[in-house]
Amino acid sequence: MNGRHSGRPTLEEVAVRAGVGRGTVSRVINGSPRVSDRAKAAVEAAIAELGYVPNRAARALAGNRTDAIALVIPEPETRLFAEPYFSDIIRGIGAELADTDMQLLLTFIRTPKERARFGQYLAAHRVDGVLLVSVHEDDPLPDLLEQLEMPAVLNGRRSDLESVSYVDADNVGGARAAVAHLFARGRRTVATITGPPDMYVARCRLDGYRQAVEAAGSAGASSELVARGDFTEEGGRRAMRELLVRRPDIDAVFAASDLMAAGARQVLRESGRQVPSDVALVGFEDSAIARHMDPALTSVRQPTEEMGRTMARVLLEEIAERASVRRHVVLTTELVQRDSV
Amino acid sequence: MNGRHSGRPTLEEVAVRAGVGRGTVSRVINGSPRVSDRAKAAVEAAIAELGYVPNRAARALAGNRTDAIALVIPEPETRLFAEPYFSDIIRGIGAELADTDMQLLLTFIRTPKERARFGQYLAAHRVDGVLLVSVHEDDPLPDLLEQLEMPAVLNGRRSDLESVSYVDADNVGGARAAVAHLFARGRRTVATITGPPDMYVARCRLDGYRQAVEAAGSAGASSELVARGDFTEEGGRRAMRELLVRRPDIDAVFAASDLMAAGARQVLRESGRQVPSDVALVGFEDSAIARHMDPALTSVRQPTEEMGRTMARVLLEEIAERASVRRHVVLTTELVQRDSV
DNA sequence: CTGAAAGCGCTAACAC
DNA sequence: GTGTTAGCGCTTTCAG
């Protein structure tokens, strides 16, 4: 015997109690305007008395939707972006969804097999929309989503011409502000440690650096002052060592991630240089680890939680209006000055 | 017109294709043994050809279940426990659920209102089970869960007599090992900074400290050597200052959280003491922030990701067997020695 | 072993 | 405006 009739009230019982038809109850629940105030009141009273809560499954089945959205997390990234970034994004999404009936599903993609499975998942319409974080340029998921006409919002974008909706931080502006800050403080030889060139976010931050260098009317962005990192701490160390060899006269460094800034700082200190008196250092705050590694490290902060909220909001809008209008939002960053450069 | 018939194959179509009845297809899908190999093969072939994926909503409606579990996150905690702890737990849960058809739902509880809403949520059977992290002694949720006979697993426990299933770390053993380590290294006057006494985890760590002190045949756990913190960095600073006033001769400190250890370290350094040469410091790694704050800080590490995996596994078992058998799992901790005390 | 049939609780036409 | 009526796609008896 199946647990038929679990004991909790159904829409039908509410209808009987309120002395109306099921359709009317359904209309009230779904906020249809085509209901008399009288009927509406009766239904609401009945719902309250019975403690009625609609059955999601039934609603999903009949309505051909799920009232759920998926947050896709590519596993390799969580370790790097990890920590605060990740949980801030989730917190933001959760906050935006709190007043909704939308459920947030977490989906990890670790292996190609899981990626394939997620494709099926989407095809099976098991969610109404998808939120994607840390998308790579060669990620096939966004295209799949588009092809399936599944509402989706990325955090960050694959390139300038991103077609899918996205919410991003103003990486160019943030980097420019950081580097301008260094020049304004009297630094002359400002180097940068970049992220992987195949990541759009890394290119943006490099662009910002270059713009600030040009604006400062400096000797121009000497390629000697640009070292490539990979957003990791170890990458930051390597890049910093290179820079020190190529240009021992460096008096400031803009690292395109806080992890790289932390690595660079270690190398600088080992080399006997004082930070920031000898070499000023500014990081881009991706993981907020900077907060803990060095409370005095000036950095460009992204509004991570707000990005999460915005992503959710944009997705909900996209789900609501069937039309596939793409939205592109770029949130400003903030330079948090903590040192005395 | 509603998007009736979304285009993707239904169980019925599979049945036709395989030349069997719907019931048989259902049995194959659900791995019932009462199906002939012949029929099974035909059905599997049809499923593959059609790319059939069962409709969750329909299945949930008919089967009176949801195939989803909720991870409940009390908001105030995420900031403290935050970061790696939080994401490690989630990662572990995700890993365990990967091969299942179970979905992971994230539920934040920020306000009393949301707490009430979650009660309804549970009563409405919108999930098959619940995972709770950072439970407080006075949290009403576990009792509600028990009363509703809803499968549930806690991370940590409210007290020695926890009735609900839980997965916890061996806090007593970890603390004991940490303090024993300090004595073994020749330290004589070992103080401790505790967590709030109304948290079971804090009491366990204090117990571990006391056991080690007694075992070392020390002068006994002088209450002068015990200062109360609240698991925060600021609390660690306050407690450390107190200790320094009461017993300037301290040569080691066991802090019951890494955040407090970080606070203590600051105070020690400001007071001119060298860490660890003058005063050795060991923290309990809750947020793994220690890793970033001071790579050389020895600490007791909890198997966070494994706790997540175990929680999920235990919950799935509890859901599978209708019987309400409680399981209590305590995972061992590990002393990660990073200094040269 | 397997087909047929009866719902699960809700939404969305469709009449009135 | 509102009741009635079909299903949504699946699981689970119940006969055979």
mmCIF file with all atom_site columns, C-alpha atoms in Angstrom, chain B residues 207-302:
data_model
loop_
_atom_site.group_PDB
_atom_site.id
_atom_site.type_symbol
_atom_site.label_atom_id
_atom_site.label_alt_id
_atom_site.label_comp_id
_atom_site.label_asym_id
_atom_site.label_entity_id
_atom_site.label_seq_id
_atom_site.pdbx_PDB_ins_code
_atom_site.Cartn_x
_atom_site.Cartn_y
_atom_site.Cartn_z
_atom_site.occupancy
_atom_site.B_iso_or_equiv
_atom_site.pdbx_formal_charge
_atom_site.auth_seq_id
_atom_site.auth_comp_id
_atom_site.auth_asym_id
_atom_site.auth_atom_id
_atom_site.pdbx_PDB_model_num
ATOM 1  C CA . ASP B 1 207 ? 37.080 18.589 27.980 1.00 0.00 ? 207 ASP B CA 1
ATOM 2  C CA . GLY B 1 208 ? 39.827 17.488 25.650 1.00 0.00 ? 208 GLY B CA 1
ATOM 3  C CA . TYR B 1 209 ? 42.062 20.221 27.000 1.00 0.00 ? 209 TYR B CA 1
ATOM 4  C CA . ARG B 1 210 ? 41.399 19.168 30.573 1.00 0.00 ? 210 ARG B CA 1
ATOM 5  C CA . GLN B 1 211 ? 42.047 15.534 29.855 1.00 0.00 ? 211 GLN B CA 1
ATOM 6  C CA . ALA B 1 212 ? 45.394 16.346 28.329 1.00 0.00 ? 212 ALA B CA 1
ATOM 7  C CA . VAL B 1 213 ? 46.335 18.600 31.192 1.00 0.00 ? 213 VAL B CA 1
ATOM 8  C CA . GLU B 1 214 ? 45.540 15.904 33.701 1.00 0.00 ? 214 GLU B CA 1
ATOM 9  C CA . ALA B 1 215 ? 47.333 13.277 31.699 1.00 0.00 ? 215 ALA B CA 1
ATOM 10 C CA . ALA B 1 216 ? 50.397 15.475 31.666 1.00 0.00 ? 216 ALA B CA 1
ATOM 11 C CA . GLY B 1 217 ? 50.266 15.442 35.442 1.00 0.00 ? 217 GLY B CA 1
ATOM 12 C CA . SER B 1 218 ? 50.455 19.170 35.331 1.00 0.00 ? 218 SER B CA 1
ATOM 13 C CA . ALA B 1 219 ? 49.507 21.356 38.222 1.00 0.00 ? 219 ALA B CA 1
ATOM 14 C CA . GLY B 1 220 ? 45.946 20.602 37.167 1.00 0.00 ? 220 GLY B CA 1
ATOM 15 C CA . ALA B 1 221 ? 43.654 22.653 35.060 1.00 0.00 ? 221 ALA B CA 1
ATOM 16 C CA . SER B 1 222 ? 43.947 25.908 36.867 1.00 0.00 ? 222 SER B CA 1
ATOM 17 C CA . SER B 1 223 ? 40.913 27.997 36.089 1.00 0.00 ? 223 SER B CA 1
ATOM 18 C CA . GLU B 1 224 ? 43.315 30.873 35.654 1.00 0.00 ? 224 GLU B CA 1
ATOM 19 C CA . LEU B 1 225 ? 44.446 29.226 32.447 1.00 0.00 ? 225 LEU B CA 1
ATOM 20 C CA . VAL B 1 226 ? 40.984 29.034 30.957 1.00 0.00 ? 226 VAL B CA 1
ATOM 21 C CA . ALA B 1 227 ? 39.612 32.103 29.211 1.00 0.00 ? 227 ALA B CA 1
ATOM 22 C CA . ARG B 1 228 ? 36.315 32.291 27.506 1.00 0.00 ? 228 ARG B CA 1
ATOM 23 C CA . GLY B 1 229 ? 35.994 33.325 23.903 1.00 0.00 ? 229 GLY B CA 1
ATOM 24 C CA . ASP B 1 230 ? 33.136 33.129 21.449 1.00 0.00 ? 230 ASP B CA 1
ATOM 25 C CA . PHE B 1 231 ? 34.797 31.549 18.422 1.00 0.00 ? 231 PHE B CA 1
ATOM 26 C CA . THR B 1 232 ? 35.411 34.965 16.835 1.00 0.00 ? 232 THR B CA 1
ATOM 27 C CA . GLU B 1 233 ? 38.658 36.719 16.169 1.00 0.00 ? 233 GLU B CA 1
ATOM 28 C CA . GLU B 1 234 ? 37.770 39.586 18.437 1.00 0.00 ? 234 GLU B CA 1
ATOM 29 C CA . GLY B 1 235 ? 36.817 37.143 21.177 1.00 0.00 ? 235 GLY B CA 1
ATOM 30 C CA . GLY B 1 236 ? 40.207 35.529 20.775 1.00 0.00 ? 236 GLY B CA 1
ATOM 31 C CA . ARG B 1 237 ? 41.922 38.874 21.251 1.00 0.00 ? 237 ARG B CA 1
ATOM 32 C CA . ARG B 1 238 ? 39.983 39.670 24.393 1.00 0.00 ? 238 ARG B CA 1
ATOM 33 C CA . ALA B 1 239 ? 40.610 36.258 25.894 1.00 0.00 ? 239 ALA B CA 1
ATOM 34 C CA . MET B 1 240 ? 44.306 36.407 25.110 1.00 0.00 ? 240 MET B CA 1
ATOM 35 C CA . ARG B 1 241 ? 44.639 39.775 26.787 1.00 0.00 ? 241 ARG B CA 1
ATOM 36 C CA . GLU B 1 242 ? 42.944 38.411 29.887 1.00 0.00 ? 242 GLU B CA 1
ATOM 37 C CA . LEU B 1 243 ? 45.222 35.417 29.969 1.00 0.00 ? 243 LEU B CA 1
ATOM 38 C CA . LEU B 1 244 ? 48.298 37.570 29.630 1.00 0.00 ? 244 LEU B CA 1
ATOM 39 C CA . VAL B 1 245 ? 47.210 39.609 32.621 1.00 0.00 ? 245 VAL B CA 1
ATOM 40 C CA . ARG B 1 246 ? 46.358 36.628 34.763 1.00 0.00 ? 246 ARG B CA 1
ATOM 41 C CA . ARG B 1 247 ? 49.319 34.497 33.863 1.00 0.00 ? 247 ARG B CA 1
ATOM 42 C CA . PRO B 1 248 ? 52.151 36.290 32.096 1.00 0.00 ? 248 PRO B CA 1
ATOM 43 C CA . ASP B 1 249 ? 54.145 33.076 32.332 1.00 0.00 ? 249 ASP B CA 1
ATOM 44 C CA . ILE B 1 250 ? 52.048 31.220 29.773 1.00 0.00 ? 250 ILE B CA 1
ATOM 45 C CA . ASP B 1 251 ? 54.161 29.381 27.242 1.00 0.00 ? 251 ASP B CA 1
ATOM 46 C CA . ALA B 1 252 ? 51.426 27.812 25.118 1.00 0.00 ? 252 ALA B CA 1
ATOM 47 C CA . VAL B 1 253 ? 47.799 28.372 24.171 1.00 0.00 ? 253 VAL B CA 1
ATOM 48 C CA . PHE B 1 254 ? 45.213 26.063 22.740 1.00 0.00 ? 254 PHE B CA 1
ATOM 49 C CA . ALA B 1 255 ? 42.480 28.084 21.056 1.00 0.00 ? 255 ALA B CA 1
ATOM 50 C CA . ALA B 1 256 ? 39.224 26.283 20.378 1.00 0.00 ? 256 ALA B CA 1
ATOM 51 C CA . SER B 1 257 ? 38.869 27.812 16.923 1.00 0.00 ? 257 SER B CA 1
ATOM 52 C CA . ASP B 1 258 ? 41.181 29.115 14.281 1.00 0.00 ? 258 ASP B CA 1
ATOM 53 C CA . LEU B 1 259 ? 39.602 32.522 14.278 1.00 0.00 ? 259 LEU B CA 1
ATOM 54 C CA . MET B 1 260 ? 40.312 32.839 17.994 1.00 0.00 ? 260 MET B CA 1
ATOM 55 C CA . ALA B 1 261 ? 43.818 31.556 17.409 1.00 0.00 ? 261 ALA B CA 1
ATOM 56 C CA . ALA B 1 262 ? 44.321 34.315 14.881 1.00 0.00 ? 262 ALA B CA 1
ATOM 57 C CA . GLY B 1 263 ? 43.101 36.901 17.357 1.00 0.00 ? 263 GLY B CA 1
ATOM 58 C CA . ALA B 1 264 ? 45.310 35.493 20.079 1.00 0.00 ? 264 ALA B CA 1
ATOM 59 C CA . ARG B 1 265 ? 48.317 35.581 17.814 1.00 0.00 ? 265 ARG B CA 1
ATOM 60 C CA . GLN B 1 266 ? 47.825 39.248 17.093 1.00 0.00 ? 266 GLN B CA 1
ATOM 61 C CA . VAL B 1 267 ? 47.689 40.085 20.765 1.00 0.00 ? 267 VAL B CA 1
ATOM 62 C CA . LEU B 1 268 ? 50.725 37.969 21.501 1.00 0.00 ? 268 LEU B CA 1
ATOM 63 C CA . ARG B 1 269 ? 52.746 39.692 18.846 1.00 0.00 ? 269 ARG B CA 1
ATOM 64 C CA . GLU B 1 270 ? 51.626 43.099 19.935 1.00 0.00 ? 270 GLU B CA 1
ATOM 65 C CA . SER B 1 271 ? 52.696 42.228 23.435 1.00 0.00 ? 271 SER B CA 1
ATOM 66 C CA . GLY B 1 272 ? 56.130 41.543 22.083 1.00 0.00 ? 272 GLY B CA 1
ATOM 67 C CA . ARG B 1 273 ? 56.049 37.778 22.391 1.00 0.00 ? 273 ARG B CA 1
ATOM 68 C CA . GLN B 1 274 ? 57.280 35.580 19.606 1.00 0.00 ? 274 GLN B CA 1
ATOM 69 C CA . VAL B 1 275 ? 55.001 32.885 18.262 1.00 0.00 ? 275 VAL B CA 1
ATOM 70 C CA . PRO B 1 276 ? 55.814 30.073 18.602 1.00 0.00 ? 276 PRO B CA 1
ATOM 71 C CA . SER B 1 277 ? 59.179 30.458 20.284 1.00 0.00 ? 277 SER B CA 1
ATOM 72 C CA . ASP B 1 278 ? 57.867 32.305 23.339 1.00 0.00 ? 278 ASP B CA 1
ATOM 73 C CA . VAL B 1 279 ? 54.295 31.118 23.240 1.00 0.00 ? 279 VAL B CA 1
ATOM 74 C CA . ALA B 1 280 ? 53.223 28.143 21.158 1.00 0.00 ? 280 ALA B CA 1
ATOM 75 C CA . LEU B 1 281 ? 49.777 28.360 19.635 1.00 0.00 ? 281 LEU B CA 1
ATOM 76 C CA . VAL B 1 282 ? 47.468 25.658 18.380 1.00 0.00 ? 282 VAL B CA 1
ATOM 77 C CA . GLY B 1 283 ? 44.074 26.296 16.867 1.00 0.00 ? 283 GLY B CA 1
ATOM 78 C CA . PHE B 1 284 ? 41.122 24.177 15.961 1.00 0.00 ? 284 PHE B CA 1
ATOM 79 C CA . GLU B 1 285 ? 40.556 24.429 12.269 1.00 0.00 ? 285 GLU B CA 1
ATOM 80 C CA . ASP B 1 286 ? 36.943 25.330 11.745 1.00 0.00 ? 286 ASP B CA 1
ATOM 81 C CA . SER B 1 287 ? 37.030 27.718 8.893  1.00 0.00 ? 287 SER B CA 1
ATOM 82 C CA . ALA B 1 288 ? 40.450 26.843 7.565  1.00 0.00 ? 288 ALA B CA 1
ATOM 83 C CA . ILE B 1 289 ? 41.131 30.510 7.614  1.00 0.00 ? 289 ILE B CA 1
ATOM 84 C CA . ALA B 1 290 ? 44.167 29.533 9.579  1.00 0.00 ? 290 ALA B CA 1
ATOM 85 C CA . ARG B 1 291 ? 45.656 28.238 6.356  1.00 0.00 ? 291 ARG B CA 1
ATOM 86 C CA . HIS B 1 292 ? 45.631 31.714 4.991  1.00 0.00 ? 292 HIS B CA 1
ATOM 87 C CA . MET B 1 293 ? 46.221 33.754 8.076  1.00 0.00 ? 293 MET B CA 1
ATOM 88 C CA . ASP B 1 294 ? 49.335 31.996 9.128  1.00 0.00 ? 294 ASP B CA 1
ATOM 89 C CA . PRO B 1 295 ? 50.564 29.091 7.070  1.00 0.00 ? 295 PRO B CA 1
ATOM 90 C CA . ALA B 1 296 ? 52.734 28.069 9.970  1.00 0.00 ? 296 ALA B CA 1
ATOM 91 C CA . LEU B 1 297 ? 50.006 27.693 12.544 1.00 0.00 ? 297 LEU B CA 1
ATOM 92 C CA . THR B 1 298 ? 49.641 24.164 13.839 1.00 0.00 ? 298 THR B CA 1
ATOM 93 C CA . SER B 1 299 ? 46.042 23.138 14.110 1.00 0.00 ? 299 SER B CA 1
ATOM 94 C CA . VAL B 1 300 ? 43.511 20.404 14.539 1.00 0.00 ? 300 VAL B CA 1
ATOM 95 C CA . ARG B 1 301 ? 41.888 19.723 11.243 1.00 0.00 ? 301 ARG B CA 1
ATOM 96 C CA . GLN B 1 302 ? 38.407 18.372 10.849 1.00 0.00 ? 302 GLN B CA 1
#
